[in-house]
Amino acid sequence: MPSFQDSSGEAYQVMGTAAHAYNLLSSPTLSINAEFTVVPDAFQTPEVSSTLLGSLGVALCGGGGSSALLLELDVATGRVHSPTDADEPALARAAARGFSFELQRYVCRVEAMRCEWEAPCAAPPCAAGVESGLSRARLHLRDPSPLGAPLTFVRNALVRADATVDCRDFRTWPAAAAACDALRRGEAPEARREEWALLLTMPQTRPRHRFPFWELQLPPPRGNATARREAQRLVHGLLGQRAILPPSTRAVRASNRAMSRQLARGFVEAYFGEEGAARPREEAASPAAGLTSLDRMKANTLNPQGQGAIEGVHEHYRLPSLHSHDFRYSRFNCSPGSAEDERRRFAPPYEAYLKQTDDEPSA
């Protein structure tokens, strides 16, 4: 299941529901959704057996109150494109709004037993190497931004090796031959064993042997507690709410129990916004719609749906489609004039946050 790590280093998981979209990160000018996709039986392991992040839906809001620019990061190909117009120059339009993507592919050279990130080959002849099936896209944000440094989307893959390796095939490549021989004798260093096995089988690996999925890596937080608290207030989502200054598990559960009591008394709605369509209204209005279960759980434990780490329950982040960005905790606002209003309103805190250095005291 998708595993997230907050800025304090604590890991938590949200299994979600396969074939449904959830919000990962929401800020005034950027929103990121992911389709949770089920892991096929052939690729399941004891560690990975339920869901992973499939294709991503990204919404960008530039200046001037323009409408949101929608992009899709396709999990099958790693391509960044417009979901509404395949011929639209999506990356150029993103750059015009102050956002830029840096695309790279992970290319391996078996003869040297080495892999490197490289820019995509625009036209042949291309540098020699074996495509690993991995790629990444770095999203450089508008400045100022509460997230600061670039976000990185990594297209990883589960690999089902289905190949027989003969070490004699590598005899003209000393590094590969030595690695193969060490693996055959059971003498390969434990830290390199899996990497070497993947490299040596890579020439025979086909797309059907890989199950691709996305991972979202956020930059480490900077600044003191005051600056980080101001920045965190502007970022939410399953991952975003813990990206800068995550609350303790005990604080999350206390907040959710308070919300549960308000829900039971009719002071708040269980769902609102577009995701209200995800459940029948009569079910959504029930106090048993999820929050009350938090009262029965230990304050310092997490469960597979993120409870204890996230505000509310995972279904509060579920969306009717990959490119819908309105949900209970959304911070994204691309209505006319809103982007510039947010920029002017929060520019001083943003700038103070960005000026902080890693060696300044932080909480």
PDB file of N, CA and C in Angstrom, residues 239-320:
ATOM      1  N   LEU A 239      -0.532  13.490   2.064  1.00  0.00           N
ATOM      2  CA  LEU A 239       0.899  13.660   2.299  1.00  0.00           C
ATOM      3  C   LEU A 239       1.230  15.082   2.716  1.00  0.00           C
ATOM      4  N   GLY A 240       0.569  16.052   2.095  1.00  0.00           N
ATOM      5  CA  GLY A 240       0.917  17.450   2.315  1.00  0.00           C
ATOM      6  C   GLY A 240       0.737  17.930   3.736  1.00  0.00           C
ATOM      7  N   GLN A 241      -0.264  17.380   4.469  1.00  0.00           N
ATOM      8  CA  GLN A 241      -0.551  17.889   5.813  1.00  0.00           C
ATOM      9  C   GLN A 241       0.557  17.588   6.813  1.00  0.00           C
ATOM     10  N   ARG A 242       1.474  16.681   6.449  1.00  0.00           N
ATOM     11  CA  ARG A 242       2.585  16.338   7.335  1.00  0.00           C
ATOM     12  C   ARG A 242       3.929  16.651   6.692  1.00  0.00           C
ATOM     13  N   ALA A 243       3.918  17.495   5.661  1.00  0.00           N
ATOM     14  CA  ALA A 243       5.126  17.739   4.872  1.00  0.00           C
ATOM     15  C   ALA A 243       6.075  18.750   5.508  1.00  0.00           C
ATOM     16  N   ILE A 244       5.573  19.631   6.369  1.00  0.00           N
ATOM     17  CA  ILE A 244       6.397  20.727   6.871  1.00  0.00           C
ATOM     18  C   ILE A 244       6.512  20.702   8.389  1.00  0.00           C
ATOM     19  N   LEU A 245       5.399  20.659   9.092  1.00  0.00           N
ATOM     20  CA  LEU A 245       5.408  20.612  10.555  1.00  0.00           C
ATOM     21  C   LEU A 245       4.297  19.667  11.010  1.00  0.00           C
ATOM     22  N   PRO A 246       4.556  18.350  11.000  1.00  0.00           N
ATOM     23  CA  PRO A 246       3.495  17.383  11.312  1.00  0.00           C
ATOM     24  C   PRO A 246       3.120  17.397  12.788  1.00  0.00           C
ATOM     25  N   PRO A 247       1.831  17.290  13.087  1.00  0.00           N
ATOM     26  CA  PRO A 247       1.401  17.175  14.480  1.00  0.00           C
ATOM     27  C   PRO A 247       1.679  15.773  15.006  1.00  0.00           C
ATOM     28  N   SER A 248       1.662  15.631  16.324  1.00  0.00           N
ATOM     29  CA  SER A 248       1.859  14.309  16.908  1.00  0.00           C
ATOM     30  C   SER A 248       0.623  13.445  16.660  1.00  0.00           C
ATOM     31  N   THR A 249       0.815  12.129  16.734  1.00  0.00           N
ATOM     32  CA  THR A 249      -0.305  11.208  16.583  1.00  0.00           C
ATOM     33  C   THR A 249      -1.378  11.477  17.637  1.00  0.00           C
ATOM     34  N   ARG A 250      -0.945  11.751  18.860  1.00  0.00           N
ATOM     35  CA  ARG A 250      -1.902  12.026  19.936  1.00  0.00           C
ATOM     36  C   ARG A 250      -2.726  13.272  19.614  1.00  0.00           C
ATOM     37  N   ALA A 251      -2.079  14.309  19.072  1.00  0.00           N
ATOM     38  CA  ALA A 251      -2.800  15.539  18.731  1.00  0.00           C
ATOM     39  C   ALA A 251      -3.795  15.300  17.598  1.00  0.00           C
ATOM     40  N   VAL A 252      -3.396  14.493  16.610  1.00  0.00           N
ATOM     41  CA  VAL A 252      -4.293  14.178  15.491  1.00  0.00           C
ATOM     42  C   VAL A 252      -5.535  13.457  15.999  1.00  0.00           C
ATOM     43  N   ARG A 253      -5.344  12.462  16.846  1.00  0.00           N
ATOM     44  CA  ARG A 253      -6.486  11.705  17.335  1.00  0.00           C
ATOM     45  C   ARG A 253      -7.393  12.569  18.215  1.00  0.00           C
ATOM     46  N   ALA A 254      -6.811  13.454  19.023  1.00  0.00           N
ATOM     47  CA  ALA A 254      -7.624  14.335  19.856  1.00  0.00           C
ATOM     48  C   ALA A 254      -8.467  15.262  18.988  1.00  0.00           C
ATOM     49  N   SER A 255      -7.871  15.788  17.927  1.00  0.00           N
ATOM     50  CA  SER A 255      -8.601  16.668  17.014  1.00  0.00           C
ATOM     51  C   SER A 255      -9.731  15.913  16.318  1.00  0.00           C
ATOM     52  N   ASN A 256      -9.451  14.688  15.897  1.00  0.00           N
ATOM     53  CA  ASN A 256     -10.472  13.902  15.211  1.00  0.00           C
ATOM     54  C   ASN A 256     -11.612  13.500  16.148  1.00  0.00           C
ATOM     55  N   ARG A 257     -11.285  13.212  17.403  1.00  0.00           N
ATOM     56  CA  ARG A 257     -12.349  12.891  18.345  1.00  0.00           C
ATOM     57  C   ARG A 257     -13.251  14.097  18.585  1.00  0.00           C
ATOM     58  N   ALA A 258     -12.636  15.298  18.631  1.00  0.00           N
ATOM     59  CA  ALA A 258     -13.434  16.511  18.785  1.00  0.00           C
ATOM     60  C   ALA A 258     -14.350  16.707  17.579  1.00  0.00           C
ATOM     61  N   MET A 259     -13.804  16.439  16.373  1.00  0.00           N
ATOM     62  CA  MET A 259     -14.623  16.556  15.168  1.00  0.00           C
ATOM     63  C   MET A 259     -15.742  15.526  15.180  1.00  0.00           C
ATOM     64  N   SER A 260     -15.437  14.332  15.678  1.00  0.00           N
ATOM     65  CA  SER A 260     -16.452  13.285  15.759  1.00  0.00           C
ATOM     66  C   SER A 260     -17.615  13.719  16.646  1.00  0.00           C
ATOM     67  N   ARG A 261     -17.295  14.354  17.766  1.00  0.00           N
ATOM     68  CA  ARG A 261     -18.359  14.808  18.660  1.00  0.00           C
ATOM     69  C   ARG A 261     -19.188  15.911  17.999  1.00  0.00           C
ATOM     70  N   GLN A 262     -18.516  16.811  17.258  1.00  0.00           N
ATOM     71  CA  GLN A 262     -19.255  17.858  16.551  1.00  0.00           C
ATOM     72  C   GLN A 262     -20.153  17.259  15.485  1.00  0.00           C
ATOM     73  N   LEU A 263     -19.637  16.227  14.789  1.00  0.00           N
ATOM     74  CA  LEU A 263     -20.426  15.574  13.745  1.00  0.00           C
ATOM     75  C   LEU A 263     -21.668  14.925  14.352  1.00  0.00           C
ATOM     76  N   ALA A 264     -21.473  14.259  15.498  1.00  0.00           N
ATOM     77  CA  ALA A 264     -22.598  13.582  16.144  1.00  0.00           C
ATOM     78  C   ALA A 264     -23.687  14.567  16.552  1.00  0.00           C
ATOM     79  N   ARG A 265     -23.279  15.794  16.876  1.00  0.00           N
ATOM     80  CA  ARG A 265     -24.255  16.809  17.290  1.00  0.00           C
ATOM     81  C   ARG A 265     -24.799  17.608  16.108  1.00  0.00           C
ATOM     82  N   GLY A 266     -24.304  17.287  14.910  1.00  0.00           N
ATOM     83  CA  GLY A 266     -24.798  17.989  13.735  1.00  0.00           C
ATOM     84  C   GLY A 266     -24.147  19.329  13.492  1.00  0.00           C
ATOM     85  N   PHE A 267     -23.017  19.603  14.178  1.00  0.00           N
ATOM     86  CA  PHE A 267     -22.347  20.898  14.005  1.00  0.00           C
ATOM     87  C   PHE A 267     -21.529  20.962  12.720  1.00  0.00           C
ATOM     88  N   VAL A 268     -21.079  19.804  12.226  1.00  0.00           N
ATOM     89  CA  VAL A 268     -20.317  19.759  10.978  1.00  0.00           C
ATOM     90  C   VAL A 268     -20.880  18.648  10.111  1.00  0.00           C
ATOM     91  N   GLU A 269     -20.625  18.747   8.812  1.00  0.00           N
ATOM     92  CA  GLU A 269     -21.041  17.710   7.878  1.00  0.00           C
ATOM     93  C   GLU A 269     -19.925  16.687   7.720  1.00  0.00           C
ATOM     94  N   ALA A 270     -20.312  15.444   7.480  1.00  0.00           N
ATOM     95  CA  ALA A 270     -19.305  14.404   7.281  1.00  0.00           C
ATOM     96  C   ALA A 270     -18.534  14.638   5.987  1.00  0.00           C
ATOM     97  N   TYR A 271     -19.242  15.071   4.945  1.00  0.00           N
ATOM     98  CA  TYR A 271     -18.611  15.309   3.655  1.00  0.00           C
ATOM     99  C   TYR A 271     -19.186  16.589   3.052  1.00  0.00           C
ATOM    100  N   PHE A 272     -18.364  17.258   2.270  1.00  0.00           N
ATOM    101  CA  PHE A 272     -18.884  18.354   1.456  1.00  0.00           C
ATOM    102  C   PHE A 272     -17.904  18.579   0.315  1.00  0.00           C
ATOM    103  N   GLY A 273     -18.297  19.418  -0.654  1.00  0.00           N
ATOM    104  CA  GLY A 273     -17.477  19.558  -1.842  1.00  0.00           C
ATOM    105  C   GLY A 273     -17.810  18.444  -2.812  1.00  0.00           C
ATOM    106  N   GLU A 274     -17.020  18.307  -3.864  1.00  0.00           N
ATOM    107  CA  GLU A 274     -17.318  17.338  -4.912  1.00  0.00           C
ATOM    108  C   GLU A 274     -17.286  15.909  -4.420  1.00  0.00           C
ATOM    109  N   GLU A 275     -16.445  15.633  -3.395  1.00  0.00           N
ATOM    110  CA  GLU A 275     -16.327  14.245  -2.971  1.00  0.00           C
ATOM    111  C   GLU A 275     -17.553  13.771  -2.234  1.00  0.00           C
ATOM    112  N   GLY A 276     -18.525  14.644  -1.979  1.00  0.00           N
ATOM    113  CA  GLY A 276     -19.773  14.219  -1.355  1.00  0.00           C
ATOM    114  C   GLY A 276     -20.478  13.152  -2.166  1.00  0.00           C
ATOM    115  N   ALA A 277     -20.200  13.123  -3.463  1.00  0.00           N
ATOM    116  CA  ALA A 277     -20.828  12.121  -4.322  1.00  0.00           C
ATOM    117  C   ALA A 277     -20.236  10.734  -4.125  1.00  0.00           C
ATOM    118  N   ALA A 278     -19.143  10.655  -3.349  1.00  0.00           N
ATOM    119  CA  ALA A 278     -18.490   9.363  -3.178  1.00  0.00           C
ATOM    120  C   ALA A 278     -19.312   8.407  -2.322  1.00  0.00           C
ATOM    121  N   ARG A 279     -20.251   8.931  -1.496  1.00  0.00           N
ATOM    122  CA  ARG A 279     -21.079   8.060  -0.664  1.00  0.00           C
ATOM    123  C   ARG A 279     -22.508   8.599  -0.674  1.00  0.00           C
ATOM    124  N   PRO A 280     -23.478   7.730  -0.424  1.00  0.00           N
ATOM    125  CA  PRO A 280     -24.853   8.225  -0.310  1.00  0.00           C
ATOM    126  C   PRO A 280     -24.948   9.278   0.776  1.00  0.00           C
ATOM    127  N   ARG A 281     -25.774  10.298   0.549  1.00  0.00           N
ATOM    128  CA  ARG A 281     -25.849  11.398   1.499  1.00  0.00           C
ATOM    129  C   ARG A 281     -26.299  10.939   2.895  1.00  0.00           C
ATOM    130  N   GLU A 282     -27.263   9.983   2.908  1.00  0.00           N
ATOM    131  CA  GLU A 282     -27.748   9.542   4.223  1.00  0.00           C
ATOM    132  C   GLU A 282     -26.648   8.813   4.987  1.00  0.00           C
ATOM    133  N   GLU A 283     -25.758   8.107   4.258  1.00  0.00           N
ATOM    134  CA  GLU A 283     -24.643   7.428   4.931  1.00  0.00           C
ATOM    135  C   GLU A 283     -23.606   8.441   5.372  1.00  0.00           C
ATOM    136  N   ALA A 284     -23.330   9.436   4.521  1.00  0.00           N
ATOM    137  CA  ALA A 284     -22.325  10.439   4.855  1.00  0.00           C
ATOM    138  C   ALA A 284     -22.734  11.249   6.069  1.00  0.00           C
ATOM    139  N   ALA A 285     -24.045  11.407   6.277  1.00  0.00           N
ATOM    140  CA  ALA A 285     -24.501  12.231   7.392  1.00  0.00           C
ATOM    141  C   ALA A 285     -24.479  11.489   8.714  1.00  0.00           C
ATOM    142  N   SER A 286     -24.233  10.188   8.669  1.00  0.00           N
ATOM    143  CA  SER A 286     -24.248   9.393   9.891  1.00  0.00           C
ATOM    144  C   SER A 286     -22.977   9.594  10.694  1.00  0.00           C
ATOM    145  N   PRO A 287     -23.065   9.706  12.026  1.00  0.00           N
ATOM    146  CA  PRO A 287     -21.857   9.802  12.851  1.00  0.00           C
ATOM    147  C   PRO A 287     -20.973   8.567  12.736  1.00  0.00           C
ATOM    148  N   ALA A 288     -21.520   7.475  12.246  1.00  0.00           N
ATOM    149  CA  ALA A 288     -20.737   6.247  12.111  1.00  0.00           C
ATOM    150  C   ALA A 288     -19.970   6.205  10.794  1.00  0.00           C
ATOM    151  N   ALA A 289     -19.906   7.337  10.087  1.00  0.00           N
ATOM    152  CA  ALA A 289     -19.264   7.353   8.771  1.00  0.00           C
ATOM    153  C   ALA A 289     -17.749   7.238   8.855  1.00  0.00           C
ATOM    154  N   GLY A 290     -17.192   7.113  10.032  1.00  0.00           N
ATOM    155  CA  GLY A 290     -15.757   6.863  10.111  1.00  0.00           C
ATOM    156  C   GLY A 290     -15.070   7.517  11.284  1.00  0.00           C
ATOM    157  N   LEU A 291     -15.457   8.734  11.621  1.00  0.00           N
ATOM    158  CA  LEU A 291     -14.731   9.473  12.644  1.00  0.00           C
ATOM    159  C   LEU A 291     -14.909   8.876  14.034  1.00  0.00           C
ATOM    160  N   THR A 292     -16.076   8.335  14.346  1.00  0.00           N
ATOM    161  CA  THR A 292     -16.306   7.840  15.699  1.00  0.00           C
ATOM    162  C   THR A 292     -15.409   6.658  16.025  1.00  0.00           C
ATOM    163  N   SER A 293     -14.918   5.943  15.017  1.00  0.00           N
ATOM    164  CA  SER A 293     -14.047   4.802  15.281  1.00  0.00           C
ATOM    165  C   SER A 293     -12.743   5.242  15.930  1.00  0.00           C
ATOM    166  N   LEU A 294     -12.384   6.500  15.784  1.00  0.00           N
ATOM    167  CA  LEU A 294     -11.134   6.981  16.362  1.00  0.00           C
ATOM    168  C   LEU A 294     -11.162   6.945  17.882  1.00  0.00           C
ATOM    169  N   ASP A 295     -12.332   7.043  18.476  1.00  0.00           N
ATOM    170  CA  ASP A 295     -12.438   7.027  19.929  1.00  0.00           C
ATOM    171  C   ASP A 295     -12.013   5.689  20.516  1.00  0.00           C
ATOM    172  N   ARG A 296     -12.062   4.636  19.707  1.00  0.00           N
ATOM    173  CA  ARG A 296     -11.797   3.308  20.241  1.00  0.00           C
ATOM    174  C   ARG A 296     -10.364   2.857  19.979  1.00  0.00           C
ATOM    175  N   MET A 297      -9.538   3.742  19.414  1.00  0.00           N
ATOM    176  CA  MET A 297      -8.182   3.342  19.070  1.00  0.00           C
ATOM    177  C   MET A 297      -7.177   4.017  19.993  1.00  0.00           C
ATOM    178  N   LYS A 298      -6.052   3.355  20.192  1.00  0.00           N
ATOM    179  CA  LYS A 298      -5.027   3.908  21.060  1.00  0.00           C
ATOM    180  C   LYS A 298      -4.469   5.193  20.454  1.00  0.00           C
ATOM    181  N   ALA A 299      -4.128   6.122  21.321  1.00  0.00           N
ATOM    182  CA  ALA A 299      -3.730   7.446  20.850  1.00  0.00           C
ATOM    183  C   ALA A 299      -2.387   7.449  20.139  1.00  0.00           C
ATOM    184  N   ASN A 300      -1.567   6.440  20.377  1.00  0.00           N
ATOM    185  CA  ASN A 300      -0.226   6.476  19.798  1.00  0.00           C
ATOM    186  C   ASN A 300      -0.017   5.417  18.722  1.00  0.00           C
ATOM    187  N   THR A 301      -1.103   4.902  18.129  1.00  0.00           N
ATOM    188  CA  THR A 301      -0.966   3.882  17.089  1.00  0.00           C
ATOM    189  C   THR A 301      -1.524   4.396  15.767  1.00  0.00           C
ATOM    190  N   LEU A 302      -1.031   3.811  14.669  1.00  0.00           N
ATOM    191  CA  LEU A 302      -1.497   4.140  13.326  1.00  0.00           C
ATOM    192  C   LEU A 302      -2.165   2.905  12.746  1.00  0.00           C
ATOM    193  N   ASN A 303      -3.078   3.110  11.786  1.00  0.00           N
ATOM    194  CA  ASN A 303      -3.666   1.949  11.128  1.00  0.00           C
ATOM    195  C   ASN A 303      -3.460   2.068   9.622  1.00  0.00           C
ATOM    196  N   PRO A 304      -3.769   1.028   8.839  1.00  0.00           N
ATOM    197  CA  PRO A 304      -3.437   1.037   7.410  1.00  0.00           C
ATOM    198  C   PRO A 304      -4.145   2.101   6.586  1.00  0.00           C
ATOM    199  N   GLN A 305      -5.121   2.786   7.134  1.00  0.00           N
ATOM    200  CA  GLN A 305      -5.779   3.861   6.398  1.00  0.00           C
ATOM    201  C   GLN A 305      -5.351   5.240   6.915  1.00  0.00           C
ATOM    202  N   GLY A 306      -4.208   5.304   7.551  1.00  0.00           N
ATOM    203  CA  GLY A 306      -3.650   6.591   7.944  1.00  0.00           C
ATOM    204  C   GLY A 306      -4.230   7.191   9.199  1.00  0.00           C
ATOM    205  N   GLN A 307      -5.192   6.525   9.839  1.00  0.00           N
ATOM    206  CA  GLN A 307      -5.777   7.101  11.042  1.00  0.00           C
ATOM    207  C   GLN A 307      -4.715   7.199  12.131  1.00  0.00           C
ATOM    208  N   GLY A 308      -4.677   8.347  12.763  1.00  0.00           N
ATOM    209  CA  GLY A 308      -3.625   8.660  13.709  1.00  0.00           C
ATOM    210  C   GLY A 308      -2.564   9.543  13.083  1.00  0.00           C
ATOM    211  N   ALA A 309      -2.541   9.599  11.749  1.00  0.00           N
ATOM    212  CA  ALA A 309      -1.593  10.461  11.043  1.00  0.00           C
ATOM    213  C   ALA A 309      -2.297  11.559  10.267  1.00  0.00           C
ATOM    214  N   ILE A 310      -3.534  11.302   9.814  1.00  0.00           N
ATOM    215  CA  ILE A 310      -4.218  12.270   8.965  1.00  0.00           C
ATOM    216  C   ILE A 310      -5.428  12.865   9.673  1.00  0.00           C
ATOM    217  N   GLU A 311      -5.770  14.065   9.271  1.00  0.00           N
ATOM    218  CA  GLU A 311      -6.969  14.718   9.783  1.00  0.00           C
ATOM    219  C   GLU A 311      -8.194  14.063   9.145  1.00  0.00           C
ATOM    220  N   GLY A 312      -9.196  13.734   9.980  1.00  0.00           N
ATOM    221  CA  GLY A 312     -10.376  13.051   9.467  1.00  0.00           C
ATOM    222  C   GLY A 312     -10.057  11.609   9.113  1.00  0.00           C
ATOM    223  N   VAL A 313     -10.712  11.080   8.090  1.00  0.00           N
ATOM    224  CA  VAL A 313     -10.476   9.716   7.617  1.00  0.00           C
ATOM    225  C   VAL A 313     -10.116   9.766   6.140  1.00  0.00           C
ATOM    226  N   HIS A 314      -9.560   8.653   5.628  1.00  0.00           N
ATOM    227  CA  HIS A 314      -9.042   8.673   4.263  1.00  0.00           C
ATOM    228  C   HIS A 314     -10.114   9.018   3.237  1.00  0.00           C
ATOM    229  N   GLU A 315     -11.374   8.682   3.517  1.00  0.00           N
ATOM    230  CA  GLU A 315     -12.419   8.956   2.538  1.00  0.00           C
ATOM    231  C   GLU A 315     -12.702  10.452   2.394  1.00  0.00           C
ATOM    232  N   HIS A 316     -12.271  11.262   3.343  1.00  0.00           N
ATOM    233  CA  HIS A 316     -12.411  12.714   3.188  1.00  0.00           C
ATOM    234  C   HIS A 316     -11.516  13.247   2.069  1.00  0.00           C
ATOM    235  N   TYR A 317     -10.577  12.435   1.613  1.00  0.00           N
ATOM    236  CA  TYR A 317      -9.625  12.852   0.574  1.00  0.00           C
ATOM    237  C   TYR A 317      -9.950  12.205  -0.767  1.00  0.00           C
ATOM    238  N   ARG A 318     -11.007  11.383  -0.793  1.00  0.00           N
ATOM    239  CA  ARG A 318     -11.380  10.692  -2.025  1.00  0.00           C
ATOM    240  C   ARG A 318     -12.119  11.644  -2.947  1.00  0.00           C
ATOM    241  N   LEU A 319     -11.853  11.515  -4.245  1.00  0.00           N
ATOM    242  CA  LEU A 319     -12.395  12.430  -5.254  1.00  0.00           C
ATOM    243  C   LEU A 319     -13.138  11.647  -6.328  1.00  0.00           C
ATOM    244  N   PRO A 320     -14.087  12.278  -6.993  1.00  0.00           N
ATOM    245  CA  PRO A 320     -14.852  11.561  -8.028  1.00  0.00           C
ATOM    246  C   PRO A 320     -14.052  11.278  -9.290  1.00  0.00           C
TER     247      PRO A 320
END
